[in-house]
Coordinates of C-alpha atoms and ligand atoms in Angstrom, one line a residue:
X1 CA -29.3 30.1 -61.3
X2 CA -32.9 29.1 -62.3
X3 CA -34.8 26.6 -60.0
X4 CA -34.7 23.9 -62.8
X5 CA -30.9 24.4 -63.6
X6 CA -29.5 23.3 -59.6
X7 CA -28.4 20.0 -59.5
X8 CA -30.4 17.7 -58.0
X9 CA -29.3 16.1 -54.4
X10 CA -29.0 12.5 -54.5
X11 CA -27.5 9.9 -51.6
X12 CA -26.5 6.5 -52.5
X13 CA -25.1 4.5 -49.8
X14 CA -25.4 1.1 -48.7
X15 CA -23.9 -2.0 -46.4
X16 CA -22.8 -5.6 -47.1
X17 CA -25.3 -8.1 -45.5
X18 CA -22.6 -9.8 -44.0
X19 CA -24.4 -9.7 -40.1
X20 CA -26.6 -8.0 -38.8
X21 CA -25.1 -4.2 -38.1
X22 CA -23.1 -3.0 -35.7
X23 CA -22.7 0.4 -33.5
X24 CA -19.7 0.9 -36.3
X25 CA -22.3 1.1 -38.8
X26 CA -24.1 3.7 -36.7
X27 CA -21.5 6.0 -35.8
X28 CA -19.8 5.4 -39.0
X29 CA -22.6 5.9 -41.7
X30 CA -26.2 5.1 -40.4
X31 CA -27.0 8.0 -37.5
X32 CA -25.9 10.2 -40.2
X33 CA -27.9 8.7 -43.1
X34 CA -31.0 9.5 -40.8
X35 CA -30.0 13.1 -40.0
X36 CA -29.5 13.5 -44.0
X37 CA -32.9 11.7 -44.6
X38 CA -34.7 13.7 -42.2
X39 CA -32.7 17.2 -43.0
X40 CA -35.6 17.6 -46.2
X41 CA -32.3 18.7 -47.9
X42 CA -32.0 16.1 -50.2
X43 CA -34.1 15.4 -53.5
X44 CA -33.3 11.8 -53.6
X45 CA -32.1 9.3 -51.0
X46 CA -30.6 5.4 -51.9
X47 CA -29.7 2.5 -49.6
X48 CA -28.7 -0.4 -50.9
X49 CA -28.4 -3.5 -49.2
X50 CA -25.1 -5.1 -51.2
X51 CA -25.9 -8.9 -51.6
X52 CA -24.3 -9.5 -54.9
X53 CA -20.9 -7.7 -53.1
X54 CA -20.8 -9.7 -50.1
X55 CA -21.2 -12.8 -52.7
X56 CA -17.6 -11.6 -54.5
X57 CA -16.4 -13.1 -50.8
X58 CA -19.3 -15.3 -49.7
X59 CA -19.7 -17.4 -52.9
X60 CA -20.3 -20.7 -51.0
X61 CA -22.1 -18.9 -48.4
X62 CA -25.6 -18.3 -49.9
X63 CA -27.4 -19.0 -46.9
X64 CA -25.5 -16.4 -44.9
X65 CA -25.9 -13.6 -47.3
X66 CA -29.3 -14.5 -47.8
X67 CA -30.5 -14.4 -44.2
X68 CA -28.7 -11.2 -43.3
X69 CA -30.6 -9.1 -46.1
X70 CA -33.2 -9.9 -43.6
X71 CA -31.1 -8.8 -40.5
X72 CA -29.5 -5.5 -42.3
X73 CA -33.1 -4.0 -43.8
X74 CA -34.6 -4.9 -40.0
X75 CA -31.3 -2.8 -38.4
X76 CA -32.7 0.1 -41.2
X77 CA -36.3 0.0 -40.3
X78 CA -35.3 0.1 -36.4
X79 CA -32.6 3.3 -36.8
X80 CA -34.8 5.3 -38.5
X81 CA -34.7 4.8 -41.8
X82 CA -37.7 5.4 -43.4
X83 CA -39.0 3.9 -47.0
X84 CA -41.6 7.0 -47.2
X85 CA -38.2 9.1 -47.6
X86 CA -35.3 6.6 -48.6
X87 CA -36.1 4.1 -51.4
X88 CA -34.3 1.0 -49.4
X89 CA -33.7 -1.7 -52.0
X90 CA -31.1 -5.1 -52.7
X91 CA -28.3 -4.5 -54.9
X92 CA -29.2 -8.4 -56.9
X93 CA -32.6 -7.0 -58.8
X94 CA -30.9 -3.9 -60.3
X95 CA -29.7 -6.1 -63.2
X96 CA -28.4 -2.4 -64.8
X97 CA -25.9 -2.4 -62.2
X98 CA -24.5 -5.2 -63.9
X99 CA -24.4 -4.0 -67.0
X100 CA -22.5 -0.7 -65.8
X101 CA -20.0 -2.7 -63.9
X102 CA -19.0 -4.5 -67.3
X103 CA -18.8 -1.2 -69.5
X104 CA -16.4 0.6 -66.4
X105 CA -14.0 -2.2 -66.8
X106 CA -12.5 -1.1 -69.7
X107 CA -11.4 2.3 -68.1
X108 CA -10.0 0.6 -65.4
X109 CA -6.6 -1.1 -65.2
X110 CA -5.0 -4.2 -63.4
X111 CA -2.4 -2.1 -62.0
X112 CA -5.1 0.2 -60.5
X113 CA -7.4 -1.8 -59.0
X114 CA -4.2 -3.9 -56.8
X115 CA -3.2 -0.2 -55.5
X116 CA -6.6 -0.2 -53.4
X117 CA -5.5 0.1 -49.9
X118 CA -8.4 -1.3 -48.2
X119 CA -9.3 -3.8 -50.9
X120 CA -5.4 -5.1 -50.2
X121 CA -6.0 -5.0 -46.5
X122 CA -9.3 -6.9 -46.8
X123 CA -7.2 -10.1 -49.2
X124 CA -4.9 -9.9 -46.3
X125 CA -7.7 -10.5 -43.6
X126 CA -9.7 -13.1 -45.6
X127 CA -6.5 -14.5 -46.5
X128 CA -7.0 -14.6 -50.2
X129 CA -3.2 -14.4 -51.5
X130 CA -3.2 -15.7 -54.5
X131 CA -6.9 -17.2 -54.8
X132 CA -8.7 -14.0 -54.8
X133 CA -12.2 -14.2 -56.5
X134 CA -12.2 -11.8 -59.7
X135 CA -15.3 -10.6 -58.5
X136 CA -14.3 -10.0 -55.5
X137 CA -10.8 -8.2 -56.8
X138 CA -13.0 -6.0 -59.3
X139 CA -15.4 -4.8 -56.4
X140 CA -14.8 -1.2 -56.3
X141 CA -15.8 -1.0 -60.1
X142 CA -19.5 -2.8 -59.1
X143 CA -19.6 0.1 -56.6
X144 CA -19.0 2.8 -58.8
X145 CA -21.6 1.5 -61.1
X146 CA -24.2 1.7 -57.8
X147 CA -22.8 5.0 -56.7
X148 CA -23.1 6.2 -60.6
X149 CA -26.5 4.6 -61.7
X150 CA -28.2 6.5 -59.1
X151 CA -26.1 9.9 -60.3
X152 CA -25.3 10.5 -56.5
X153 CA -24.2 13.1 -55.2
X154 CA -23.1 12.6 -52.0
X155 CA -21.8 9.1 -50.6
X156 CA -21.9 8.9 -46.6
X157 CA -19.9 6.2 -45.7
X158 CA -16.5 5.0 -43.2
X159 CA -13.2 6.0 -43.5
X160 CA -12.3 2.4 -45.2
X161 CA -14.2 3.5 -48.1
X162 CA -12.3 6.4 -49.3
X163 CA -10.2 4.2 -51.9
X164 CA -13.4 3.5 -53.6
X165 CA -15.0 6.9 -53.7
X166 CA -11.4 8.0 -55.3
X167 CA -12.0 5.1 -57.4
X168 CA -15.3 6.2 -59.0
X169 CA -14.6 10.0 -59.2
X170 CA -12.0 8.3 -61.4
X171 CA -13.8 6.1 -63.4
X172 CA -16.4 9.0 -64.2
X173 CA -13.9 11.6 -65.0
X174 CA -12.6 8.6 -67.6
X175 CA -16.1 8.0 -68.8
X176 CA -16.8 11.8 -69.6
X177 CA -13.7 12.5 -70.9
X178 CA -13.9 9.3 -73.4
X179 CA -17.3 9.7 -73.8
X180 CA -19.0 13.0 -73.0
X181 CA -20.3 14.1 -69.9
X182 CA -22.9 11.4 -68.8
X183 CA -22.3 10.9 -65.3
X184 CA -22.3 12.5 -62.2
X185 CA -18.9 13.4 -59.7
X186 CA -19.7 12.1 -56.3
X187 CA -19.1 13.2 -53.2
X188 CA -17.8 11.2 -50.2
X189 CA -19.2 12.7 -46.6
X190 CA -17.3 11.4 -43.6
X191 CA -18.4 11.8 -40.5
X192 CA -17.6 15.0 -38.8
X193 CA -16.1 12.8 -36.1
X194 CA -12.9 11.8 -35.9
X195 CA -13.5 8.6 -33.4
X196 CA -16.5 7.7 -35.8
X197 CA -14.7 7.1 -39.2
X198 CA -13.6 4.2 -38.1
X199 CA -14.4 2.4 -35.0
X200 CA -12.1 0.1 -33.6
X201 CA -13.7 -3.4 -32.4
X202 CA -14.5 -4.4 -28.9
X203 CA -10.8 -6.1 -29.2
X204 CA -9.2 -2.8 -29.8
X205 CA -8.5 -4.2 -33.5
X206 CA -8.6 -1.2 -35.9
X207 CA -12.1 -1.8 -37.4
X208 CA -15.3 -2.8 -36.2
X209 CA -15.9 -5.2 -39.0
X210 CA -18.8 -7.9 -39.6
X211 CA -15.9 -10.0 -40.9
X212 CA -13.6 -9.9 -37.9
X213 CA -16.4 -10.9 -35.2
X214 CA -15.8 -7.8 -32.8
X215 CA -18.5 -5.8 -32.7
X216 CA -21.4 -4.9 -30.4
X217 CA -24.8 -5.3 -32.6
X218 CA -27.4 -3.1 -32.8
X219 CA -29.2 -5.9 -32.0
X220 CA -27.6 -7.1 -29.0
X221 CA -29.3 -7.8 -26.1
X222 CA -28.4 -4.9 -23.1
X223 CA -26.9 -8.4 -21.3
X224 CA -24.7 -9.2 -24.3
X225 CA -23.5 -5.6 -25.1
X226 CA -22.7 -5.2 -21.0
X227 CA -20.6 -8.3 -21.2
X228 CA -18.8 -6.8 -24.7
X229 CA -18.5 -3.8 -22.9
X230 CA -16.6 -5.7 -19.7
X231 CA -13.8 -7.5 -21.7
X232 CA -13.2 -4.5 -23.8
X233 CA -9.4 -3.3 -24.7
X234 CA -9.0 -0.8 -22.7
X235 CA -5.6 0.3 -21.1
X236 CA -2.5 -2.3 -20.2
X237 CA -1.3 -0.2 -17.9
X238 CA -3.5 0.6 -16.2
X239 CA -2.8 -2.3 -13.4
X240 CA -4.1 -0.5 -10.6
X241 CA -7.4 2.2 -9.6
X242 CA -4.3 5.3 -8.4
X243 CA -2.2 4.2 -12.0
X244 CA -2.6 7.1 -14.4
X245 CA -4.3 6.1 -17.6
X246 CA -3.7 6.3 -20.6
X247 CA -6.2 7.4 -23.5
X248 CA -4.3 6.7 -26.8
X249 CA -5.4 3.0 -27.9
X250 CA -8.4 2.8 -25.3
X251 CA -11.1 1.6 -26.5
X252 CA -13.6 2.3 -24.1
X253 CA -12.8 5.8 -24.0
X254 CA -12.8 5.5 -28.2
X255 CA -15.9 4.4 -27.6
X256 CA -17.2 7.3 -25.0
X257 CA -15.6 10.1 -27.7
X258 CA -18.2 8.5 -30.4
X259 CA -21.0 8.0 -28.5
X260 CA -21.0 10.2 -25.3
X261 CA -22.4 13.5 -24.6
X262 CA -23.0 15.8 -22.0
X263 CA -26.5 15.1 -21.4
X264 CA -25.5 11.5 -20.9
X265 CA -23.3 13.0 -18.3
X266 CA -26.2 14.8 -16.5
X267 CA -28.1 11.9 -16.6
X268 CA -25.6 9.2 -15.7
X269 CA -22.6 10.6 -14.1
X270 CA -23.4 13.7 -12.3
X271 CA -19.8 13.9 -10.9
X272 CA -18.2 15.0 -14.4
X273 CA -20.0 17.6 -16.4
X274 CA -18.5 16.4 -19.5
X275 CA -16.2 13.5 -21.2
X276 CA -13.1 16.4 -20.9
X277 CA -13.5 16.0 -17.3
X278 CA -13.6 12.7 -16.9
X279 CA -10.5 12.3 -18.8
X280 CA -8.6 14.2 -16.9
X281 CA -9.7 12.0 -13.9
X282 CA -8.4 9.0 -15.9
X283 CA -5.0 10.4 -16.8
X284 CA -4.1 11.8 -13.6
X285 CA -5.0 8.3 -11.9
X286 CA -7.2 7.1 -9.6
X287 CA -10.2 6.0 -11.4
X288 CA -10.6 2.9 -12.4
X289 CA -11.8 0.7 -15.8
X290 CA -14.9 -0.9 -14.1
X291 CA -16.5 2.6 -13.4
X292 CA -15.9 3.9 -16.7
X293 CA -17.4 0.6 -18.5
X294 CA -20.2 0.7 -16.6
X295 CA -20.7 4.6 -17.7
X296 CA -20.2 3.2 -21.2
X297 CA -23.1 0.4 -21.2
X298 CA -25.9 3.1 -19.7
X299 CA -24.6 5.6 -22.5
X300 CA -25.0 2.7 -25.0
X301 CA -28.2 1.1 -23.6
X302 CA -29.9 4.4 -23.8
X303 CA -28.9 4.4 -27.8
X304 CA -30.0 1.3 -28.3
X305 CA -32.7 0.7 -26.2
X306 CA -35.2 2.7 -28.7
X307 CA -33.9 0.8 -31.8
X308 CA -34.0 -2.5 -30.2
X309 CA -38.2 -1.4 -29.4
X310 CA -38.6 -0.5 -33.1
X311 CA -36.6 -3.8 -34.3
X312 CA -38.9 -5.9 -32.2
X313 CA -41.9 -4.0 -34.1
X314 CA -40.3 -5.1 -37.2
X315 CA -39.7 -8.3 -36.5
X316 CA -43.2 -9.1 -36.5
X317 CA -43.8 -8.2 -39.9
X318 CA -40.8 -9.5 -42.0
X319 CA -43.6 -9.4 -45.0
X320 CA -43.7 -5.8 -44.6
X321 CA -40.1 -5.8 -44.7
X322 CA -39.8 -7.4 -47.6
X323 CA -42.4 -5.6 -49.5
X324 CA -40.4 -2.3 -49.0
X325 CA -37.7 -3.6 -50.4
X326 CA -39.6 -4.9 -53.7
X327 CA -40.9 -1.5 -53.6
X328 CA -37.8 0.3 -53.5
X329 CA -36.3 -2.2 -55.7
X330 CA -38.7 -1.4 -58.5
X331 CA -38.1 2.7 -58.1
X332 CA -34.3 1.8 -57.3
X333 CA -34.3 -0.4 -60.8
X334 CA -36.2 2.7 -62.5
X335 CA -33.6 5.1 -62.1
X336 CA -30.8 2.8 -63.0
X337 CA -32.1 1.9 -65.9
X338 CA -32.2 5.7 -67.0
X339 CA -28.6 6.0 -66.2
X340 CA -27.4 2.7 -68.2
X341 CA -29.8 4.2 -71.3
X342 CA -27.3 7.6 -71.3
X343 CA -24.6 5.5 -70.9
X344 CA -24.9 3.0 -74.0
X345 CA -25.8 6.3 -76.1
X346 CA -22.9 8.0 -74.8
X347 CA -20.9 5.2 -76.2
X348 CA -22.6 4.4 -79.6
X349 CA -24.6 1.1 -78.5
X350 CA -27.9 2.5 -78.7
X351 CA -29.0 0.7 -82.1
X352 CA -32.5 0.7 -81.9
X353 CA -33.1 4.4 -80.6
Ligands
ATP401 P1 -17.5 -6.6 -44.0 O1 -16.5 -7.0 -42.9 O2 -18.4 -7.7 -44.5 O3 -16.9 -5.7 -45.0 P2 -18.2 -4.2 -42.5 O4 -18.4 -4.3 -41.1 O5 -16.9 -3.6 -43.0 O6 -18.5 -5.6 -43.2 P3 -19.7 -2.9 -44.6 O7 -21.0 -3.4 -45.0 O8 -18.5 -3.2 -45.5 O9 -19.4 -3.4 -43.1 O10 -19.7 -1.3 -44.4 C1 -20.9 -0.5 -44.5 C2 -20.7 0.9 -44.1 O11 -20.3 1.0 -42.7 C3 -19.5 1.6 -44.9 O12 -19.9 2.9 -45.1 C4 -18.4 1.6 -43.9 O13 -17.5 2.6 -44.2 C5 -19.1 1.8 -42.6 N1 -18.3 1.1 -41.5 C6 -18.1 -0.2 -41.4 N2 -17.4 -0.5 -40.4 C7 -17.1 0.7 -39.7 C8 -16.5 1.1 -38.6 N3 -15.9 0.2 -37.8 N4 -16.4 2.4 -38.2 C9 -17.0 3.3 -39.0 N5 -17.7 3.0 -40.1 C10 -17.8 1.7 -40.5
MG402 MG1 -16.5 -3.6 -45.2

């Protein structure tokens, strides 16, 4: 195949600025999104910061949304993420994106949309029932129009977004078929860890979510994430130090199996050369929760301790901040704009050439 033939490699990804981020986040999409940007592998890199999402369930919260655009591009800047090699813009000035949203509609039905199993978990958890925002509701069409605008590729994101990748591969094959072959079949990449698809929270609740106020924050001081750590889920059980434990459900250990390698072991824990080891301690009983926490928090602390340096650089310069994202806002809105332009000629409303 000749060089100008292979498809290009484009990311689009992105998070809700519901709060600030969360060490879900990181094992779950952002650790990998700075692997990907740094890999040179990629032609193209997108990360959107989803304000006019986190509206469809935050209408009468514009003050909330608002100020965590601020908190969510800071907990980019201080992983890693860098605007020389990802365009980081908000979701709100790509008008195009609304325009896509309202042509996918049509090849999307009623029926479809109330199938989504996370969108049907999250009504449940916002307890929505029968008041549920159309916006909100028609969410996972708004995302296929970012995931298409930007013709990605590949989609690095949590397990809970699966429906809505399955959602847009849908909604393109529909538009090509209909229309002609216009937009580009994405790819969802998971993380190659199990324990990272979906991090449970700190209350051994199935998700680390923004919305469900468990979660240790990438900007958490090491005081507050040490007190997180000590009331964590861990095992019932597990009454006394000679008890066996058990693994299945525990968080911490969850949390060790995302998160812990065995350098940390060298470093911290000398007396187990890896996390196999110390399991087998726990199971077999007499090793108590305390000592594994504590284990946990200097694993954690020496993650976070270099982003919570670079956030407090950022911090200082929330101008800066903000004039990446008009930057990548304006790129971002460039390449949309090209997509929505095939798209209305694809489907005979290009009048005026
Ligand atoms: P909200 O509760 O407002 O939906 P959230 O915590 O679910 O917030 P999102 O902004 O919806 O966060 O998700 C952003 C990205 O992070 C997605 O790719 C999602 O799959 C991933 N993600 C979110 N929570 C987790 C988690 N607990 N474990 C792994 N990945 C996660
Ligand atoms: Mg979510």
């Amino acid at each position: 195949m000749s060089e100008n033939k292979k498809q290009k490699q484009i990311i689009l990804t992105g998070d809700r600025p519901t709060g600030r981020l969360h060490v879900g986040h990181y094992v779950g999409s952002l650790r990998r999104r700075v692997e990907l940007q740094n890999s040179g592998n990629y032609d193209e890199i997108y990360i959107m910061i989803a304000d006019a999402q986190a509206l469809t369930d935050n209408a009468e919260n514009p003050d909330k949304v608002r100020e965590n655009v601020t908190q969510v591009a800071l907990d980019y800047l201080s992983v890693g993420l860098d605007p020389a090699k990802s365009t980081l813009f908000i979701q709100s000035q790509i008008p195009e994106l609304c325009e896509l949203s309202f042509y996918y509609m049509n090849l999307v039905t009623v029926s479809r949309l109330q199938r989504n199993p996370t969108v049907k978990a999250e009504i449940q958890q916002r307890n929505f029932e029968a008041s549920i925002p159309v916006g909100f509701f028609t969410y996972p069409i708004s995302q296929t129009a970012d995931i298409t605008a930007f013709q990605a590729t590949v989609v690095p994101v949590g397990e809970d977004q699966m429906p809505m990748l399955e959602q847009a591969k849908e909604i393109v094959h529909k538009f090509n078929t209909v229309y002609g072959e216009t937009l580009t079949d994405p790819k969802i990449m998971l993380p190659e860890n199990k324990y990272c698809m979906r991090l449970p929270g700190t209350d051994g609740k199935a998700k680390m979510s923004k919305s469900l106020g468990n979660c240790i924050y990438l900007s958490d001081t090491e005081e507050e994430v040490n007190k997180k750590i000590k009331t964590m889920f861990t095992d019932p059980l597990h009454l006394k130090v000679e008890d066996p434990g058990h693994l299945e459900g525990n968080t911490v250990f969850i949390y060790l199996e995302a998160f812990a390698n065995d350098d940390h072991f060298a470093e911290f824990w000398p007396d187990y050369k890896n996390l196999d080891e110390l399991k087998e301690h726990y199971t077999r009983g007499g090793l108590g929760d305390v000592k594994v926490k504590k284990f946990l928090g200097k694993v954690l602390q020496s993650e976070l301790a270099p982003i919570r340096e670079r956030r407090a650089q950022w911090e200082k310069d929330i101008d800066g901040v903000y004039e990446i994202l008009k930057k990548g806002s304006e790129v971002a809105e460039a390449k949309a704009a090209e997509t929505l332009a095939a798209v209305k000629k694809a489907m005979k409303i290009d009048y005026f050439g």
